[in-house]
């Protein structure tokens, strides 16, 4: 298994759908992150979990709901999204909140 | 306001030339700095991590330097190859935990 695995790789959803993105890390790390990458913009940090507790939430709309059931798994639940939410969603992990970051391949989301 | 700037935004070089990519940051109170590579539509691949106490890190053809006093890091890629074509991003982790990314430099190495 590769270090950080994200599923699905591609997702198309309507504005009324509910879907979830999944991230799993096999590196033994204790911090996990969700980032949003839109075209021509720097990466935007959405959420940080450290030791399964949410330690950062960067003013993300409530239509994005994270869940971290254990240190190896992270979910991003999506509900009533807008077309401007279409982006590449990247999961990352690190050993502690100051360690080297390792990213997954991303989930490309398109909201119609 | 802490900012991370990468100049140039895009760079094209012929194969074999050395690449020099710049990353500047406004606040010198950094904990570490990390360089990444991103291929189109893919995730970020970690290239090098430099701790604030280090001046440089090397991995194969890659060498990254760090000068905290001037707020700069430079990534050198020796003898570039077409496979080095990608977007290169730097990320600065500040002492209080915040991690900030630059917008990246898009590199094209022509055969």
Short mmCIF file of C-alpha atoms in Angstrom, two decimals:
data_model
loop_
_atom_site.label_atom_id
_atom_site.label_comp_id
_atom_site.label_asym_id
_atom_site.label_seq_id
_atom_site.Cartn_x
_atom_site.Cartn_y
_atom_site.Cartn_z
CA UNK A 1 0.00 0.00 0.00
CA UNK A 2 1.28 3.46 -0.84
CA UNK A 3 1.67 6.03 1.93
CA UNK A 4 -1.51 8.10 1.63
CA UNK A 5 -4.45 6.74 -0.37
CA UNK A 6 -7.48 8.77 -1.43
CA UNK A 7 -10.76 7.50 -2.88
CA UNK A 8 -12.49 8.16 -5.14
CA UNK A 9 -9.98 9.74 -7.51
CA UNK A 10 -12.78 11.41 -9.48
CA UNK A 11 -16.27 12.40 -8.36
CA UNK A 12 -19.08 14.19 -10.18
CA UNK A 13 -22.07 15.23 -8.11
CA UNK A 14 -25.13 17.39 -8.32
CA UNK A 15 -25.77 20.20 -5.88
CA UNK A 16 -28.32 18.18 -3.93
CA UNK A 17 -26.21 15.03 -3.56
CA UNK A 18 -24.43 13.74 -0.46
CA UNK A 19 -21.07 12.09 -0.97
CA UNK A 20 -17.90 11.44 0.99
CA UNK A 21 -14.19 11.52 0.24
CA UNK A 22 -11.97 9.02 2.02
CA UNK A 23 -8.31 9.19 2.98
CA UNK A 24 -6.18 6.46 4.53
CA UNK A 25 -2.54 6.72 5.60
CA UNK A 26 -0.20 3.77 6.14
CA UNK A 27 2.72 5.78 7.55
CA UNK A 28 1.93 5.62 11.26
CA UNK A 29 1.42 9.39 11.40
CA UNK A 30 -0.74 11.12 13.99
CA UNK A 31 -1.78 14.26 12.11
CA UNK A 32 -4.01 14.41 9.02
CA UNK A 33 -5.10 17.31 6.81
CA UNK A 34 -7.60 18.27 4.13
CA UNK A 35 -6.51 20.82 1.54
CA UNK A 36 -8.42 22.36 -1.37
CA UNK A 37 -6.60 23.20 -4.59
CA UNK A 38 -8.42 25.36 -7.14
CA UNK A 39 -7.02 26.41 -10.50
CA UNK A 40 -4.32 29.10 -10.31
CA UNK A 41 -4.63 29.46 -6.50
CA UNK A 42 -2.32 28.34 -3.68
CA UNK A 43 -3.36 25.37 -1.61
CA UNK A 44 -5.97 26.24 0.99
CA UNK A 45 -5.91 24.43 4.30
CA UNK A 46 -9.38 23.25 5.30
CA UNK A 47 -9.00 21.05 8.39
CA UNK A 48 -6.25 19.62 10.58
CA UNK A 49 -6.63 16.64 12.89
CA UNK A 50 -3.96 15.81 15.45
CA UNK A 51 -4.32 12.65 17.57
CA UNK A 52 -7.87 12.40 16.15
CA UNK A 53 -8.87 15.81 17.53
CA UNK A 54 -9.70 18.65 15.15
CA UNK A 55 -7.16 21.35 15.85
CA UNK A 56 -7.78 23.70 12.96
CA UNK A 57 -10.84 24.66 10.94
CA UNK A 58 -10.17 27.45 8.50
CA UNK A 59 -13.60 29.04 8.15
CA UNK A 60 -14.80 26.28 5.90
CA UNK A 61 -18.54 26.31 4.99
CA UNK A 62 -20.65 23.81 6.91
CA UNK A 63 -21.47 21.95 3.70
CA UNK A 64 -18.02 20.36 4.23
CA UNK A 65 -17.95 18.11 7.30
CA UNK A 66 -14.76 16.26 8.30
CA UNK A 67 -14.57 13.06 10.31
CA UNK A 68 -11.49 11.36 11.78
CA UNK A 69 -12.50 8.03 13.38
CA UNK A 70 -8.87 7.02 14.07
CA UNK A 71 -5.35 8.21 13.28
CA UNK A 72 -5.24 6.31 9.98
CA UNK A 73 -8.52 7.43 8.42
CA UNK A 74 -9.98 10.78 7.47
CA UNK A 75 -13.24 11.54 5.69
CA UNK A 76 -14.70 14.65 4.13
CA UNK A 77 -18.50 14.52 3.94
CA UNK A 78 -20.02 16.67 1.22
CA UNK A 79 -23.60 17.99 1.18
CA UNK A 80 -25.40 20.55 -1.00
CA UNK A 81 -22.22 21.77 -2.63
CA UNK A 82 -21.94 24.67 -5.06
CA UNK A 83 -20.28 24.68 -8.50
CA UNK A 84 -17.45 26.83 -7.08
CA UNK A 85 -16.57 23.93 -4.79
CA UNK A 86 -15.26 22.05 -7.83
CA UNK A 87 -11.54 21.51 -7.14
CA UNK A 88 -8.86 18.98 -6.33
CA UNK A 89 -9.17 17.90 -2.70
CA UNK A 90 -5.90 16.71 -1.22
CA UNK A 91 -5.35 14.72 1.93
CA UNK A 92 -2.00 14.78 3.75
CA UNK A 93 -0.47 13.31 6.87
CA UNK A 94 2.55 14.02 9.06
CA UNK A 95 4.16 12.80 12.25
CA UNK A 96 3.14 15.59 14.62
CA UNK A 97 1.86 18.96 13.48
CA UNK A 98 5.38 20.09 12.53
CA UNK A 99 6.61 17.05 10.66
CA UNK A 100 7.19 16.45 6.98
CA UNK A 101 3.95 16.39 4.99
CA UNK A 102 3.03 13.50 2.73
CA UNK A 103 0.14 13.89 0.29
CA UNK A 104 -2.28 11.55 -1.42
CA UNK A 105 -3.06 11.71 -5.14
CA UNK A 106 -6.15 13.81 -4.57
CA UNK A 107 -9.86 13.53 -5.36
CA UNK A 108 -11.00 15.60 -8.34
CA UNK A 109 -14.49 16.89 -7.53
CA UNK A 110 -16.86 18.37 -10.09
CA UNK A 111 -20.13 19.88 -8.89
CA UNK A 112 -22.77 20.33 -11.58
CA UNK B 1 0.88 39.23 7.14
CA UNK B 2 2.98 36.16 6.38
CA UNK B 3 3.44 35.56 2.66
CA UNK B 4 5.25 32.95 0.62
CA UNK B 5 6.21 34.01 -2.90
CA UNK B 6 7.60 31.92 -5.71
CA UNK B 7 9.19 33.67 -8.66
CA UNK B 8 9.07 33.07 -11.56
CA UNK B 9 5.58 31.65 -11.95
CA UNK B 10 6.72 29.72 -15.02
CA UNK B 11 10.07 28.68 -16.44
CA UNK B 12 11.15 26.89 -19.62
CA UNK B 13 14.68 25.54 -20.09
CA UNK B 14 16.39 23.21 -22.56
CA UNK B 15 17.36 19.76 -21.35
CA UNK B 16 20.71 19.68 -19.55
CA UNK B 17 20.52 23.15 -18.08
CA UNK B 18 20.47 23.64 -14.32
CA UNK B 19 17.20 24.81 -12.80
CA UNK B 20 17.06 27.49 -10.08
CA UNK B 21 13.73 27.96 -8.32
CA UNK B 22 13.16 30.63 -5.71
CA UNK B 23 10.93 30.81 -2.65
CA UNK B 24 10.76 33.90 -0.42
CA UNK B 25 8.95 34.40 2.86
CA UNK B 26 8.26 37.53 4.85
CA UNK B 27 8.62 36.19 8.41
CA UNK B 28 11.94 34.63 9.44
CA UNK B 29 10.45 32.79 12.43
CA UNK B 30 10.14 29.54 10.55
CA UNK B 31 10.24 26.00 11.90
CA UNK B 32 10.98 24.25 8.61
CA UNK B 33 10.54 24.57 4.86
CA UNK B 34 9.48 21.83 2.47
CA UNK B 35 9.78 21.61 -1.32
CA UNK B 36 7.24 19.60 -3.33
CA UNK B 37 6.71 18.57 -6.91
CA UNK B 38 3.24 18.30 -8.46
CA UNK B 39 2.44 16.70 -11.80
CA UNK B 40 -0.80 17.81 -13.56
CA UNK B 41 -3.90 16.50 -11.81
CA UNK B 42 -1.85 14.65 -9.22
CA UNK B 43 -0.97 15.05 -5.57
CA UNK B 44 2.18 16.64 -4.16
CA UNK B 45 5.38 14.64 -3.86
CA UNK B 46 7.77 15.69 -1.10
CA UNK B 47 11.26 16.46 -2.42
CA UNK B 48 13.20 17.95 0.48
CA UNK B 49 12.55 19.15 4.02
CA UNK B 50 14.91 21.71 5.57
CA UNK B 51 14.77 22.38 9.29
CA UNK B 52 15.29 25.96 10.46
CA UNK B 53 18.70 25.01 11.92
CA UNK B 54 19.96 23.71 8.55
CA UNK B 55 21.48 25.68 5.67
CA UNK B 56 20.90 23.10 2.95
CA UNK B 57 19.65 19.64 2.08
CA UNK B 58 20.62 17.42 -0.84
CA UNK B 59 18.99 14.48 -2.55
CA UNK B 60 20.49 13.22 -5.80
CA UNK B 61 20.36 16.03 -8.38
CA UNK B 62 18.36 18.24 -6.00
CA UNK B 63 19.83 20.74 -3.57
CA UNK B 64 17.83 23.16 -1.45
CA UNK B 65 19.32 26.04 0.51
CA UNK B 66 17.79 28.07 3.29
CA UNK B 67 18.69 31.61 4.36
CA UNK B 68 16.35 32.64 7.16
CA UNK B 69 17.86 36.10 7.60
CA UNK B 70 17.03 37.08 4.04
CA UNK B 71 13.81 35.08 3.96
CA UNK B 72 14.80 32.89 1.02
CA UNK B 73 15.09 29.29 -0.06
CA UNK B 74 16.42 28.13 -3.41
CA UNK B 75 15.88 24.76 -5.05
CA UNK B 76 18.60 23.74 -7.52
CA UNK B 77 18.03 20.89 -9.96
CA UNK B 78 21.19 19.88 -11.76
CA UNK B 79 21.27 18.73 -15.40
CA UNK B 80 17.52 19.02 -15.97
CA UNK B 81 15.62 16.30 -17.83
CA UNK B 82 12.20 16.35 -19.55
CA UNK B 83 10.91 14.24 -16.65
CA UNK B 84 11.59 17.19 -14.34
CA UNK B 85 8.72 19.08 -16.00
CA UNK B 86 6.18 19.76 -13.26
CA UNK B 87 5.03 22.47 -10.86
CA UNK B 88 7.32 22.99 -7.87
CA UNK B 89 5.86 24.33 -4.62
CA UNK B 90 7.48 25.46 -1.43
CA UNK B 91 5.74 25.43 1.94
CA UNK B 92 6.90 27.30 5.02
CA UNK B 93 5.98 26.05 8.49
CA UNK B 94 6.12 28.86 11.02
CA UNK B 95 7.18 28.37 14.61
CA UNK B 96 3.63 28.60 15.90
CA UNK B 97 2.50 25.79 13.61
CA UNK B 98 0.96 27.54 10.61
CA UNK B 99 1.96 26.06 7.25
CA UNK B 100 1.80 28.35 4.23
CA UNK B 101 2.22 27.39 0.58
CA UNK B 102 3.53 29.42 -2.33
CA UNK B 103 1.61 29.45 -5.62
CA UNK B 104 4.30 27.36 -7.33
CA UNK B 105 6.66 27.59 -10.31
CA UNK B 106 5.62 25.69 -13.43
CA UNK B 107 8.69 24.18 -15.10
CA UNK B 108 8.98 22.87 -18.64
CA UNK B 109 12.19 21.14 -19.72
CA UNK B 110 12.35 20.84 -23.50
CA UNK B 111 14.20 17.94 -25.17
#
